[in-house]
CSV table of C-alpha atoms in Angstrom, one decimal:
chain,number,residue,atom,x,y,z
A,1,MET,CA,9.0,3.7,-23.6
A,2,ILE,CA,6.5,3.6,-20.6
A,3,LEU,CA,7.0,5.6,-17.4
A,4,ALA,CA,5.5,4.1,-14.2
A,5,GLY,CA,5.3,5.7,-10.8
A,6,ASP,CA,4.4,4.7,-7.3
A,7,VAL,CA,3.7,7.9,-5.4
A,8,GLY,CA,3.8,7.5,-1.6
A,9,GLY,CA,3.7,9.9,1.3
A,10,THR,CA,7.4,9.3,2.0
A,11,LYS,CA,8.9,8.5,-1.4
A,12,VAL,CA,8.3,8.5,-5.1
A,13,HIS,CA,9.4,5.4,-7.0
A,14,LEU,CA,9.8,5.8,-10.7
A,15,ALA,CA,10.7,3.2,-13.4
A,16,LEU,CA,11.1,3.0,-17.1
A,17,TYR,CA,9.8,0.0,-19.1
A,18,ASP,CA,10.4,-0.8,-22.8
A,19,PHE,CA,7.5,-2.2,-24.7
A,20,THR,CA,9.0,-2.4,-28.2
A,21,VAL,CA,9.0,-6.2,-28.3
A,22,GLY,CA,5.4,-6.6,-27.2
A,23,LYS,CA,6.0,-7.1,-23.5
A,24,LEU,CA,7.1,-4.9,-20.6
A,25,GLN,CA,10.9,-5.0,-20.1
A,26,TYR,CA,12.4,-3.2,-17.1
A,27,THR,CA,15.0,-0.5,-18.0
A,28,ARG,CA,15.8,1.4,-14.9
A,29,ASP,CA,14.2,2.8,-11.7
A,30,ARG,CA,15.0,5.3,-8.9
A,31,GLN,CA,13.4,6.4,-5.6
A,32,TYR,CA,13.1,10.0,-4.5
A,33,PRO,CA,12.4,11.4,-1.0
A,34,ALA,CA,9.0,13.1,-1.7
A,35,LYS,CA,9.4,15.9,0.8
A,36,ASN,CA,12.5,17.2,-0.8
A,37,TYR,CA,10.6,18.2,-3.9
A,38,SER,CA,7.9,20.8,-4.7
A,39,GLY,CA,5.9,18.4,-6.8
A,40,LEU,CA,5.8,15.3,-9.0
A,41,GLU,CA,6.6,17.1,-12.2
A,42,GLU,CA,10.0,18.2,-10.8
A,43,ILE,CA,10.9,14.6,-9.9
A,44,VAL,CA,9.9,13.1,-13.2
A,45,LYS,CA,11.9,15.7,-15.2
A,46,GLU,CA,15.0,14.8,-13.1
A,47,PHE,CA,14.4,11.1,-13.6
A,48,LEU,CA,13.8,11.2,-17.3
A,49,GLY,CA,16.6,13.5,-18.4
A,50,ALA,CA,16.7,13.2,-22.2
A,51,ASP,CA,14.6,10.1,-22.3
A,52,LYS,CA,11.2,10.3,-24.1
A,53,VAL,CA,8.2,8.3,-23.2
A,54,THR,CA,4.9,7.8,-24.9
A,55,ALA,CA,2.7,7.0,-21.9
A,56,ALA,CA,2.9,7.3,-18.1
A,57,CYS,CA,0.9,6.1,-15.2
A,58,PHE,CA,1.2,7.0,-11.6
A,59,GLY,CA,-0.3,5.0,-8.7
A,60,VAL,CA,-1.3,7.6,-6.1
A,61,PRO,CA,-2.6,7.4,-2.5
A,62,GLY,CA,-6.1,8.7,-2.5
A,63,PRO,CA,-9.3,8.9,-4.6
A,64,VAL,CA,-8.7,10.1,-8.2
A,65,ARG,CA,-11.6,12.2,-9.6
A,66,ASP,CA,-11.5,13.2,-13.3
A,67,GLY,CA,-7.8,12.7,-13.5
A,68,ARG,CA,-7.1,14.9,-10.4
A,69,LEU,CA,-6.1,14.2,-6.8
A,70,ARG,CA,-5.0,16.1,-3.7
A,71,LEU,CA,-2.6,13.8,-1.8
A,72,THR,CA,-3.4,12.9,1.8
A,73,ASN,CA,0.1,12.8,3.2
A,74,LEU,CA,1.8,15.4,0.9
A,75,PRO,CA,0.9,19.0,0.1
A,76,TRP,CA,0.6,18.2,-3.6
A,77,THR,CA,-2.3,18.4,-6.1
A,78,LEU,CA,-1.9,16.3,-9.2
A,79,ASP,CA,-3.7,16.7,-12.5
A,80,SER,CA,-3.1,14.3,-15.3
A,81,ARG,CA,-3.7,17.0,-18.0
A,82,GLU,CA,-1.3,19.4,-16.4
A,83,LEU,CA,1.3,16.7,-16.0
A,84,ALA,CA,0.9,15.6,-19.7
A,85,ALA,CA,1.4,19.2,-20.8
A,86,GLY,CA,4.3,20.0,-18.5
A,87,LEU,CA,6.1,16.8,-19.2
A,88,VAL,CA,5.2,16.6,-22.9
A,89,ILE,CA,3.9,13.0,-22.6
A,90,PRO,CA,1.0,12.1,-24.9
A,91,HIS,CA,-0.8,9.9,-22.4
A,92,VAL,CA,-0.7,10.4,-18.6
A,93,PHE,CA,-2.9,8.5,-16.2
A,94,LEU,CA,-3.4,8.8,-12.5
A,95,ILE,CA,-4.9,5.8,-10.7
A,96,ASN,CA,-5.2,4.8,-7.0
A,97,ASP,CA,-2.0,3.2,-5.7
A,98,LEU,CA,-3.9,0.0,-4.6
A,99,GLU,CA,-5.5,-0.2,-8.1
A,100,ALA,CA,-2.0,-0.1,-9.5
A,101,ASN,CA,-1.0,-2.9,-7.1
A,102,GLY,CA,-4.0,-4.9,-8.3
A,103,TYR,CA,-2.9,-4.6,-11.9
A,104,GLY,CA,0.6,-5.6,-10.8
A,105,ILE,CA,-0.4,-8.9,-9.2
A,106,ALA,CA,-0.9,-10.4,-12.6
A,107,GLU,CA,2.6,-9.5,-13.6
A,108,LEU,CA,4.3,-11.1,-10.6
A,109,GLY,CA,6.0,-14.5,-10.6
A,110,PRO,CA,5.7,-17.2,-7.9
A,111,ASP,CA,9.0,-16.2,-6.3
A,112,GLN,CA,7.6,-12.6,-5.8
A,113,ILE,CA,4.7,-13.8,-3.6
A,114,TYR,CA,4.8,-15.7,-0.2
A,115,THR,CA,1.8,-17.8,0.7
A,116,LEU,CA,1.0,-17.2,4.4
A,117,SER,CA,-2.0,-19.6,4.3
A,118,GLU,CA,-3.0,-22.0,1.5
A,119,GLY,CA,-6.7,-21.8,2.3
A,120,ASP,CA,-8.9,-23.4,-0.3
A,121,ALA,CA,-7.1,-22.5,-3.5
A,122,SER,CA,-9.8,-24.0,-5.6
A,123,GLN,CA,-12.2,-21.2,-4.8
A,124,ILE,CA,-12.7,-18.6,-7.5
A,125,GLY,CA,-14.1,-15.1,-6.7
A,126,ASN,CA,-13.2,-11.6,-5.5
A,127,ARG,CA,-9.9,-10.9,-4.0
A,128,ALA,CA,-8.9,-8.4,-1.3
A,129,LEU,CA,-5.8,-6.3,-1.3
A,130,LEU,CA,-4.5,-4.1,1.6
A,131,ALA,CA,-1.1,-2.5,2.0
A,132,ALA,CA,0.4,-0.7,5.0
A,133,GLY,CA,3.2,1.8,4.5
A,134,THR,CA,3.2,5.5,5.2
A,135,GLY,CA,-0.6,5.1,5.1
A,136,LEU,CA,-3.0,2.2,4.8
A,137,GLY,CA,-4.3,1.4,1.3
A,138,GLU,CA,-7.1,-1.0,0.5
A,139,GLY,CA,-8.4,-2.3,-2.8
A,140,VAL,CA,-10.7,-4.8,-4.4
A,141,LEU,CA,-10.1,-7.2,-7.3
A,142,ILE,CA,-13.6,-8.0,-8.6
A,143,TRP,CA,-14.1,-11.3,-10.4
A,144,ASN,CA,-16.2,-10.7,-13.4
A,145,GLY,CA,-16.4,-14.3,-14.6
A,146,LYS,CA,-13.3,-14.0,-16.7
A,147,THR,CA,-10.7,-12.0,-14.9
A,148,HIS,CA,-10.0,-9.9,-11.8
A,149,VAL,CA,-10.6,-6.2,-12.3
A,150,PRO,CA,-8.9,-3.9,-9.7
A,151,TYR,CA,-11.0,-1.2,-8.1
A,152,PRO,CA,-9.8,1.4,-5.6
A,153,SER,CA,-11.1,1.8,-2.0
A,154,GLU,CA,-10.5,4.2,0.8
A,155,GLY,CA,-11.3,1.6,3.4
A,156,GLY,CA,-8.1,2.4,5.4
A,157,GLN,CA,-9.8,5.7,6.4
A,158,ALA,CA,-12.7,3.8,8.0
A,159,ASP,CA,-13.1,4.0,11.8
A,160,PHE,CA,-10.7,1.9,13.9
A,161,ALA,CA,-12.5,-0.9,15.7
A,162,PRO,CA,-10.8,-1.9,19.0
A,163,ARG,CA,-11.3,-5.6,20.0
A,164,ASN,CA,-9.8,-5.8,23.5
A,165,GLU,CA,-8.9,-3.6,26.5
A,166,ASP,CA,-5.5,-2.7,25.1
A,167,GLU,CA,-7.0,-1.5,21.9
A,168,ILE,CA,-9.8,0.3,23.7
A,169,ASP,CA,-7.2,2.3,25.7
A,170,LEU,CA,-5.1,2.8,22.6
A,171,LEU,CA,-8.1,4.3,20.9
A,172,ARG,CA,-8.5,6.7,23.8
A,173,PHE,CA,-4.8,7.6,23.7
A,174,LEU,CA,-4.9,8.2,19.9
A,175,LYS,CA,-8.1,10.3,20.1
A,176,GLN,CA,-6.2,12.7,22.5
A,177,LYS,CA,-3.1,12.6,20.3
A,178,TYR,CA,-4.9,13.5,17.1
A,179,ASN,CA,-7.8,15.4,18.7
A,180,GLY,CA,-10.5,13.6,16.8
A,181,ARG,CA,-11.7,10.4,15.2
A,182,ILE,CA,-9.3,7.6,14.6
A,183,SER,CA,-9.1,5.6,11.4
A,184,PHE,CA,-7.5,2.2,10.9
A,185,GLU,CA,-4.7,4.1,9.1
A,186,ARG,CA,-3.8,5.7,12.4
A,187,VAL,CA,-3.0,2.2,13.8
A,188,VAL,CA,-2.0,0.1,10.8
A,189,SER,CA,0.7,2.2,9.1
A,190,GLY,CA,4.1,3.6,9.9
A,191,MET,CA,2.6,6.3,12.1
A,192,GLY,CA,0.5,3.5,13.7
A,193,MET,CA,3.6,1.6,14.8
A,194,THR,CA,5.0,4.7,16.4
A,195,GLY,CA,1.6,5.6,18.0
A,196,ILE,CA,1.3,2.1,19.6
A,197,TYR,CA,4.8,2.4,20.9
A,198,GLU,CA,4.0,5.8,22.5
A,199,PHE,CA,0.8,4.3,24.0
A,200,LEU,CA,2.7,1.5,25.6
A,201,ARG,CA,5.3,3.8,27.0
A,202,GLU,CA,3.0,6.6,28.3
A,203,VAL,CA,-0.2,4.7,29.2
A,204,ARG,CA,1.0,1.2,30.0
A,205,GLY,CA,4.2,2.4,31.6
A,206,MET,CA,6.4,-0.1,29.7
A,207,GLU,CA,10.2,0.5,30.1
A,208,GLU,CA,11.9,2.4,27.4
A,209,PRO,CA,15.7,1.7,27.6
A,210,ALA,CA,17.9,4.8,27.4
A,211,TRP,CA,19.8,3.4,24.3
A,212,LEU,CA,16.4,2.9,22.5
A,213,ALA,CA,15.2,6.4,23.4
A,214,ALA,CA,18.4,7.8,22.0
A,215,GLN,CA,18.1,5.9,18.8
A,216,ILE,CA,14.5,6.9,18.3
A,217,ALA,CA,15.3,10.5,19.0
A,218,ALA,CA,18.1,10.5,16.4
A,219,ALA,CA,16.3,8.6,13.7
A,220,PRO,CA,14.5,10.3,10.8
A,221,ASP,CA,12.0,7.4,10.9
A,222,PRO,CA,11.3,6.2,14.5
A,223,ASN,CA,9.1,3.4,13.0
A,224,SER,CA,12.1,1.7,11.5
A,225,VAL,CA,14.0,1.7,14.8
A,226,ILE,CA,10.9,0.2,16.6
A,227,THR,CA,10.5,-2.4,13.9
A,228,GLU,CA,14.1,-3.5,13.7
A,229,THR,CA,14.4,-3.6,17.5
A,230,ALA,CA,11.2,-5.7,17.7
A,231,LEU,CA,12.4,-8.2,15.1
A,232,ALA,CA,15.7,-8.6,16.9
A,233,ALA,CA,13.9,-9.1,20.2
A,234,LYS,CA,16.1,-6.4,21.9
A,235,ALA,CA,13.3,-4.6,23.8
A,236,GLU,CA,10.0,-5.8,25.2
A,237,ILE,CA,8.2,-2.6,24.5
A,238,CYS,CA,9.0,-2.9,20.8
A,239,GLU,CA,8.0,-6.5,20.7
A,240,LYS,CA,4.7,-5.7,22.3
A,241,ALA,CA,4.2,-2.8,19.8
A,242,MET,CA,4.8,-5.2,16.9
A,243,GLU,CA,2.4,-7.7,18.3
A,244,MET,CA,-0.4,-5.2,18.6
A,245,PHE,CA,0.4,-3.8,15.2
A,246,VAL,CA,0.3,-7.1,13.4
A,247,SER,CA,-2.8,-8.2,15.2
A,248,SER,CA,-4.6,-5.0,14.2
A,249,TYR,CA,-3.4,-5.5,10.6
A,250,GLY,CA,-4.8,-9.0,10.5
A,251,ALA,CA,-8.1,-7.9,12.0
A,252,GLU,CA,-8.6,-5.2,9.4
A,253,ALA,CA,-7.6,-7.6,6.7
A,254,GLY,CA,-10.4,-9.9,7.9
A,255,ASN,CA,-12.8,-7.0,8.0
A,256,LEU,CA,-12.1,-6.2,4.3
A,257,ALA,CA,-12.3,-9.8,3.3
A,258,LEU,CA,-15.8,-10.1,4.9
A,259,LYS,CA,-17.1,-6.9,3.3
A,260,ILE,CA,-16.2,-8.0,-0.2
A,261,LEU,CA,-16.4,-11.8,0.3
A,262,SER,CA,-12.9,-12.3,-1.1
A,263,VAL,CA,-13.1,-16.1,-1.5
A,264,GLY,CA,-10.4,-15.8,-4.1
A,265,GLY,CA,-7.9,-14.7,-1.4
A,266,LEU,CA,-6.3,-11.9,0.3
A,267,TYR,CA,-3.1,-10.1,-0.9
A,268,VAL,CA,-0.9,-8.1,1.6
A,269,GLY,CA,1.2,-5.5,-0.1
A,270,GLY,CA,3.0,-2.3,0.9
A,271,GLY,CA,6.4,-1.6,2.2
A,272,ILE,CA,5.9,-2.9,5.8
A,273,ALA,CA,4.8,-6.5,5.1
A,274,PRO,CA,8.0,-7.8,3.5
A,275,ARG,CA,10.1,-6.3,6.2
A,276,ILE,CA,8.1,-8.0,9.0
A,277,LEU,CA,7.5,-11.3,7.1
A,278,ASP,CA,9.0,-13.4,9.9
A,279,LYS,CA,6.5,-11.9,12.3
A,280,LEU,CA,3.6,-12.4,9.9
A,281,LYS,CA,4.5,-16.0,9.8
A,282,ASP,CA,4.2,-16.6,13.5
A,283,GLY,CA,0.4,-16.9,13.5
A,284,THR,CA,-0.5,-13.5,15.0
A,285,PHE,CA,-1.8,-12.0,11.7
A,286,LEU,CA,-3.8,-15.1,10.7
A,287,LYS,CA,-5.3,-15.5,14.2
A,288,ALA,CA,-6.7,-12.0,14.0
A,289,PHE,CA,-7.7,-12.4,10.3
A,290,THR,CA,-9.8,-15.5,11.0
A,291,ASP,CA,-11.2,-14.5,14.4
A,292,LYS,CA,-14.7,-13.6,13.0
A,293,GLY,CA,-17.0,-15.6,15.1
A,294,ARG,CA,-19.6,-17.6,13.2
A,295,LEU,CA,-17.9,-16.7,9.9
A,296,SER,CA,-14.4,-17.7,10.9
A,297,GLN,CA,-14.4,-20.8,8.6
A,298,LEU,CA,-15.1,-18.5,5.6
A,299,LEU,CA,-11.8,-16.7,6.5
A,300,ILE,CA,-9.9,-19.9,7.2
A,301,ASN,CA,-10.7,-21.0,3.6
A,302,MET,CA,-9.3,-17.9,2.0
A,303,PRO,CA,-5.8,-18.0,0.7
A,304,VAL,CA,-3.5,-15.3,2.2
A,305,ARG,CA,-0.5,-14.2,0.2
A,306,VAL,CA,2.2,-11.5,0.9
A,307,ILE,CA,3.6,-9.5,-2.1
A,308,LEU,CA,7.4,-9.5,-1.7
A,309,ASP,CA,8.3,-7.4,-4.7
A,310,SER,CA,8.4,-3.6,-4.0
A,311,ARG,CA,7.9,-3.0,-7.7
A,312,ALA,CA,4.4,-4.5,-7.9
A,313,ALA,CA,2.7,-1.2,-8.1
A,314,LEU,CA,5.2,0.0,-10.7
A,315,LEU,CA,4.5,-3.1,-12.8
A,316,GLY,CA,0.8,-2.5,-12.5
A,317,ALA,CA,1.1,1.2,-13.4
A,318,ALA,CA,3.2,0.3,-16.5
A,319,ALA,CA,0.7,-2.4,-17.6
A,320,TYR,CA,-2.2,0.1,-17.2
A,321,ALA,CA,-0.4,2.8,-19.1
A,322,GLU,CA,0.5,0.6,-22.0
A,323,ALA,CA,-3.0,-0.9,-22.3
A,324,ARG,CA,-4.8,2.5,-22.0
A,325,ALA,CA,-2.4,4.3,-24.4
A,326,ALA,CA,-2.9,1.5,-27.0
A,327,GLU,CA,-6.6,1.8,-26.5
A,328,LEU,CA,-6.7,5.6,-26.9
A,329,SER,CA,-4.2,5.5,-29.8
A,330,GLY,CA,-6.5,2.9,-31.6
A,331,VAL,CA,-9.5,5.2,-31.1
A,332,SER,CA,-7.5,8.1,-32.4
A,333,ALA,CA,-6.3,6.1,-35.4
A,334,ARG,CA,-9.9,5.0,-36.2
A,335,ALA,CA,-11.2,8.6,-35.9
A,336,ALA,CA,-8.5,9.9,-38.2
A,337,SER,CA,-9.3,7.2,-40.8
A,338,MET,CA,-13.0,8.0,-40.6
A,339,LYS,CA,-12.2,11.7,-41.2
A,340,GLY,CA,-10.0,10.8,-44.2
């Protein structure tokens, strides 16, 4: 049995996979509100119950160093060795969440991916991956001549680059709000949607209907209210916020694509993209993605695909856990035979 986890700033998604017949077979999964728990170990013990697993891998938001990570959006410090000991699991791995998504892409079927732009599908090369949710994750799938190898990145923490007067004023507003530098994650993420909305209300003076203000005040997640209202075209301020959000999302996707020359295509993952797929289809995202001056044609030729399955990172984590556990077990077996 393989345990896979997708650890986010809002929720922890766990799943069990059976590998007894030589391929990953889904068994069960469950999501947990992260802030209701003291740490990952507590959640895993609750999820597993009496089930025993041989390997586990958790996709986590942030840079993993020597199997250890302090989460950006949660007051947790994770250590693979401590987790292995506390959970009594022989093999525990921590990898960046976008790295897990990268491994998961190979496990997805055609019905789990929506093609936003065909581009030139004959091109072979690096691929880019970015995913907006609670934060903004970015990753790279390097083409090594035989396969795509996922690598993590913290590109979402790079400086936000405004492109027009609205975004310049948004940057000024957010600098005051957060009292410091502004990363792309402050704009392209759940908190970003809310920040853009507040900018339009407080700086641009757009009307906030009383019913909308009441819904936002009562909601545990204002971003969801803003998003749903925008998609239903019920309030101009929400529609404008969505427009700015998606445009910034596309612009940063294009930035990442340029930096790694992702001629093999761009994948858009995370929890927000499937929810706003209809908005992504209207051209706003692709216009910003391809608006790169003299290199626009390079972006136009890149396929753009949206990952629809929320379990992509879980699939990737499970595949990684199985492969690495098998590799380590093989090394252990060879070492034992040499000693014998």
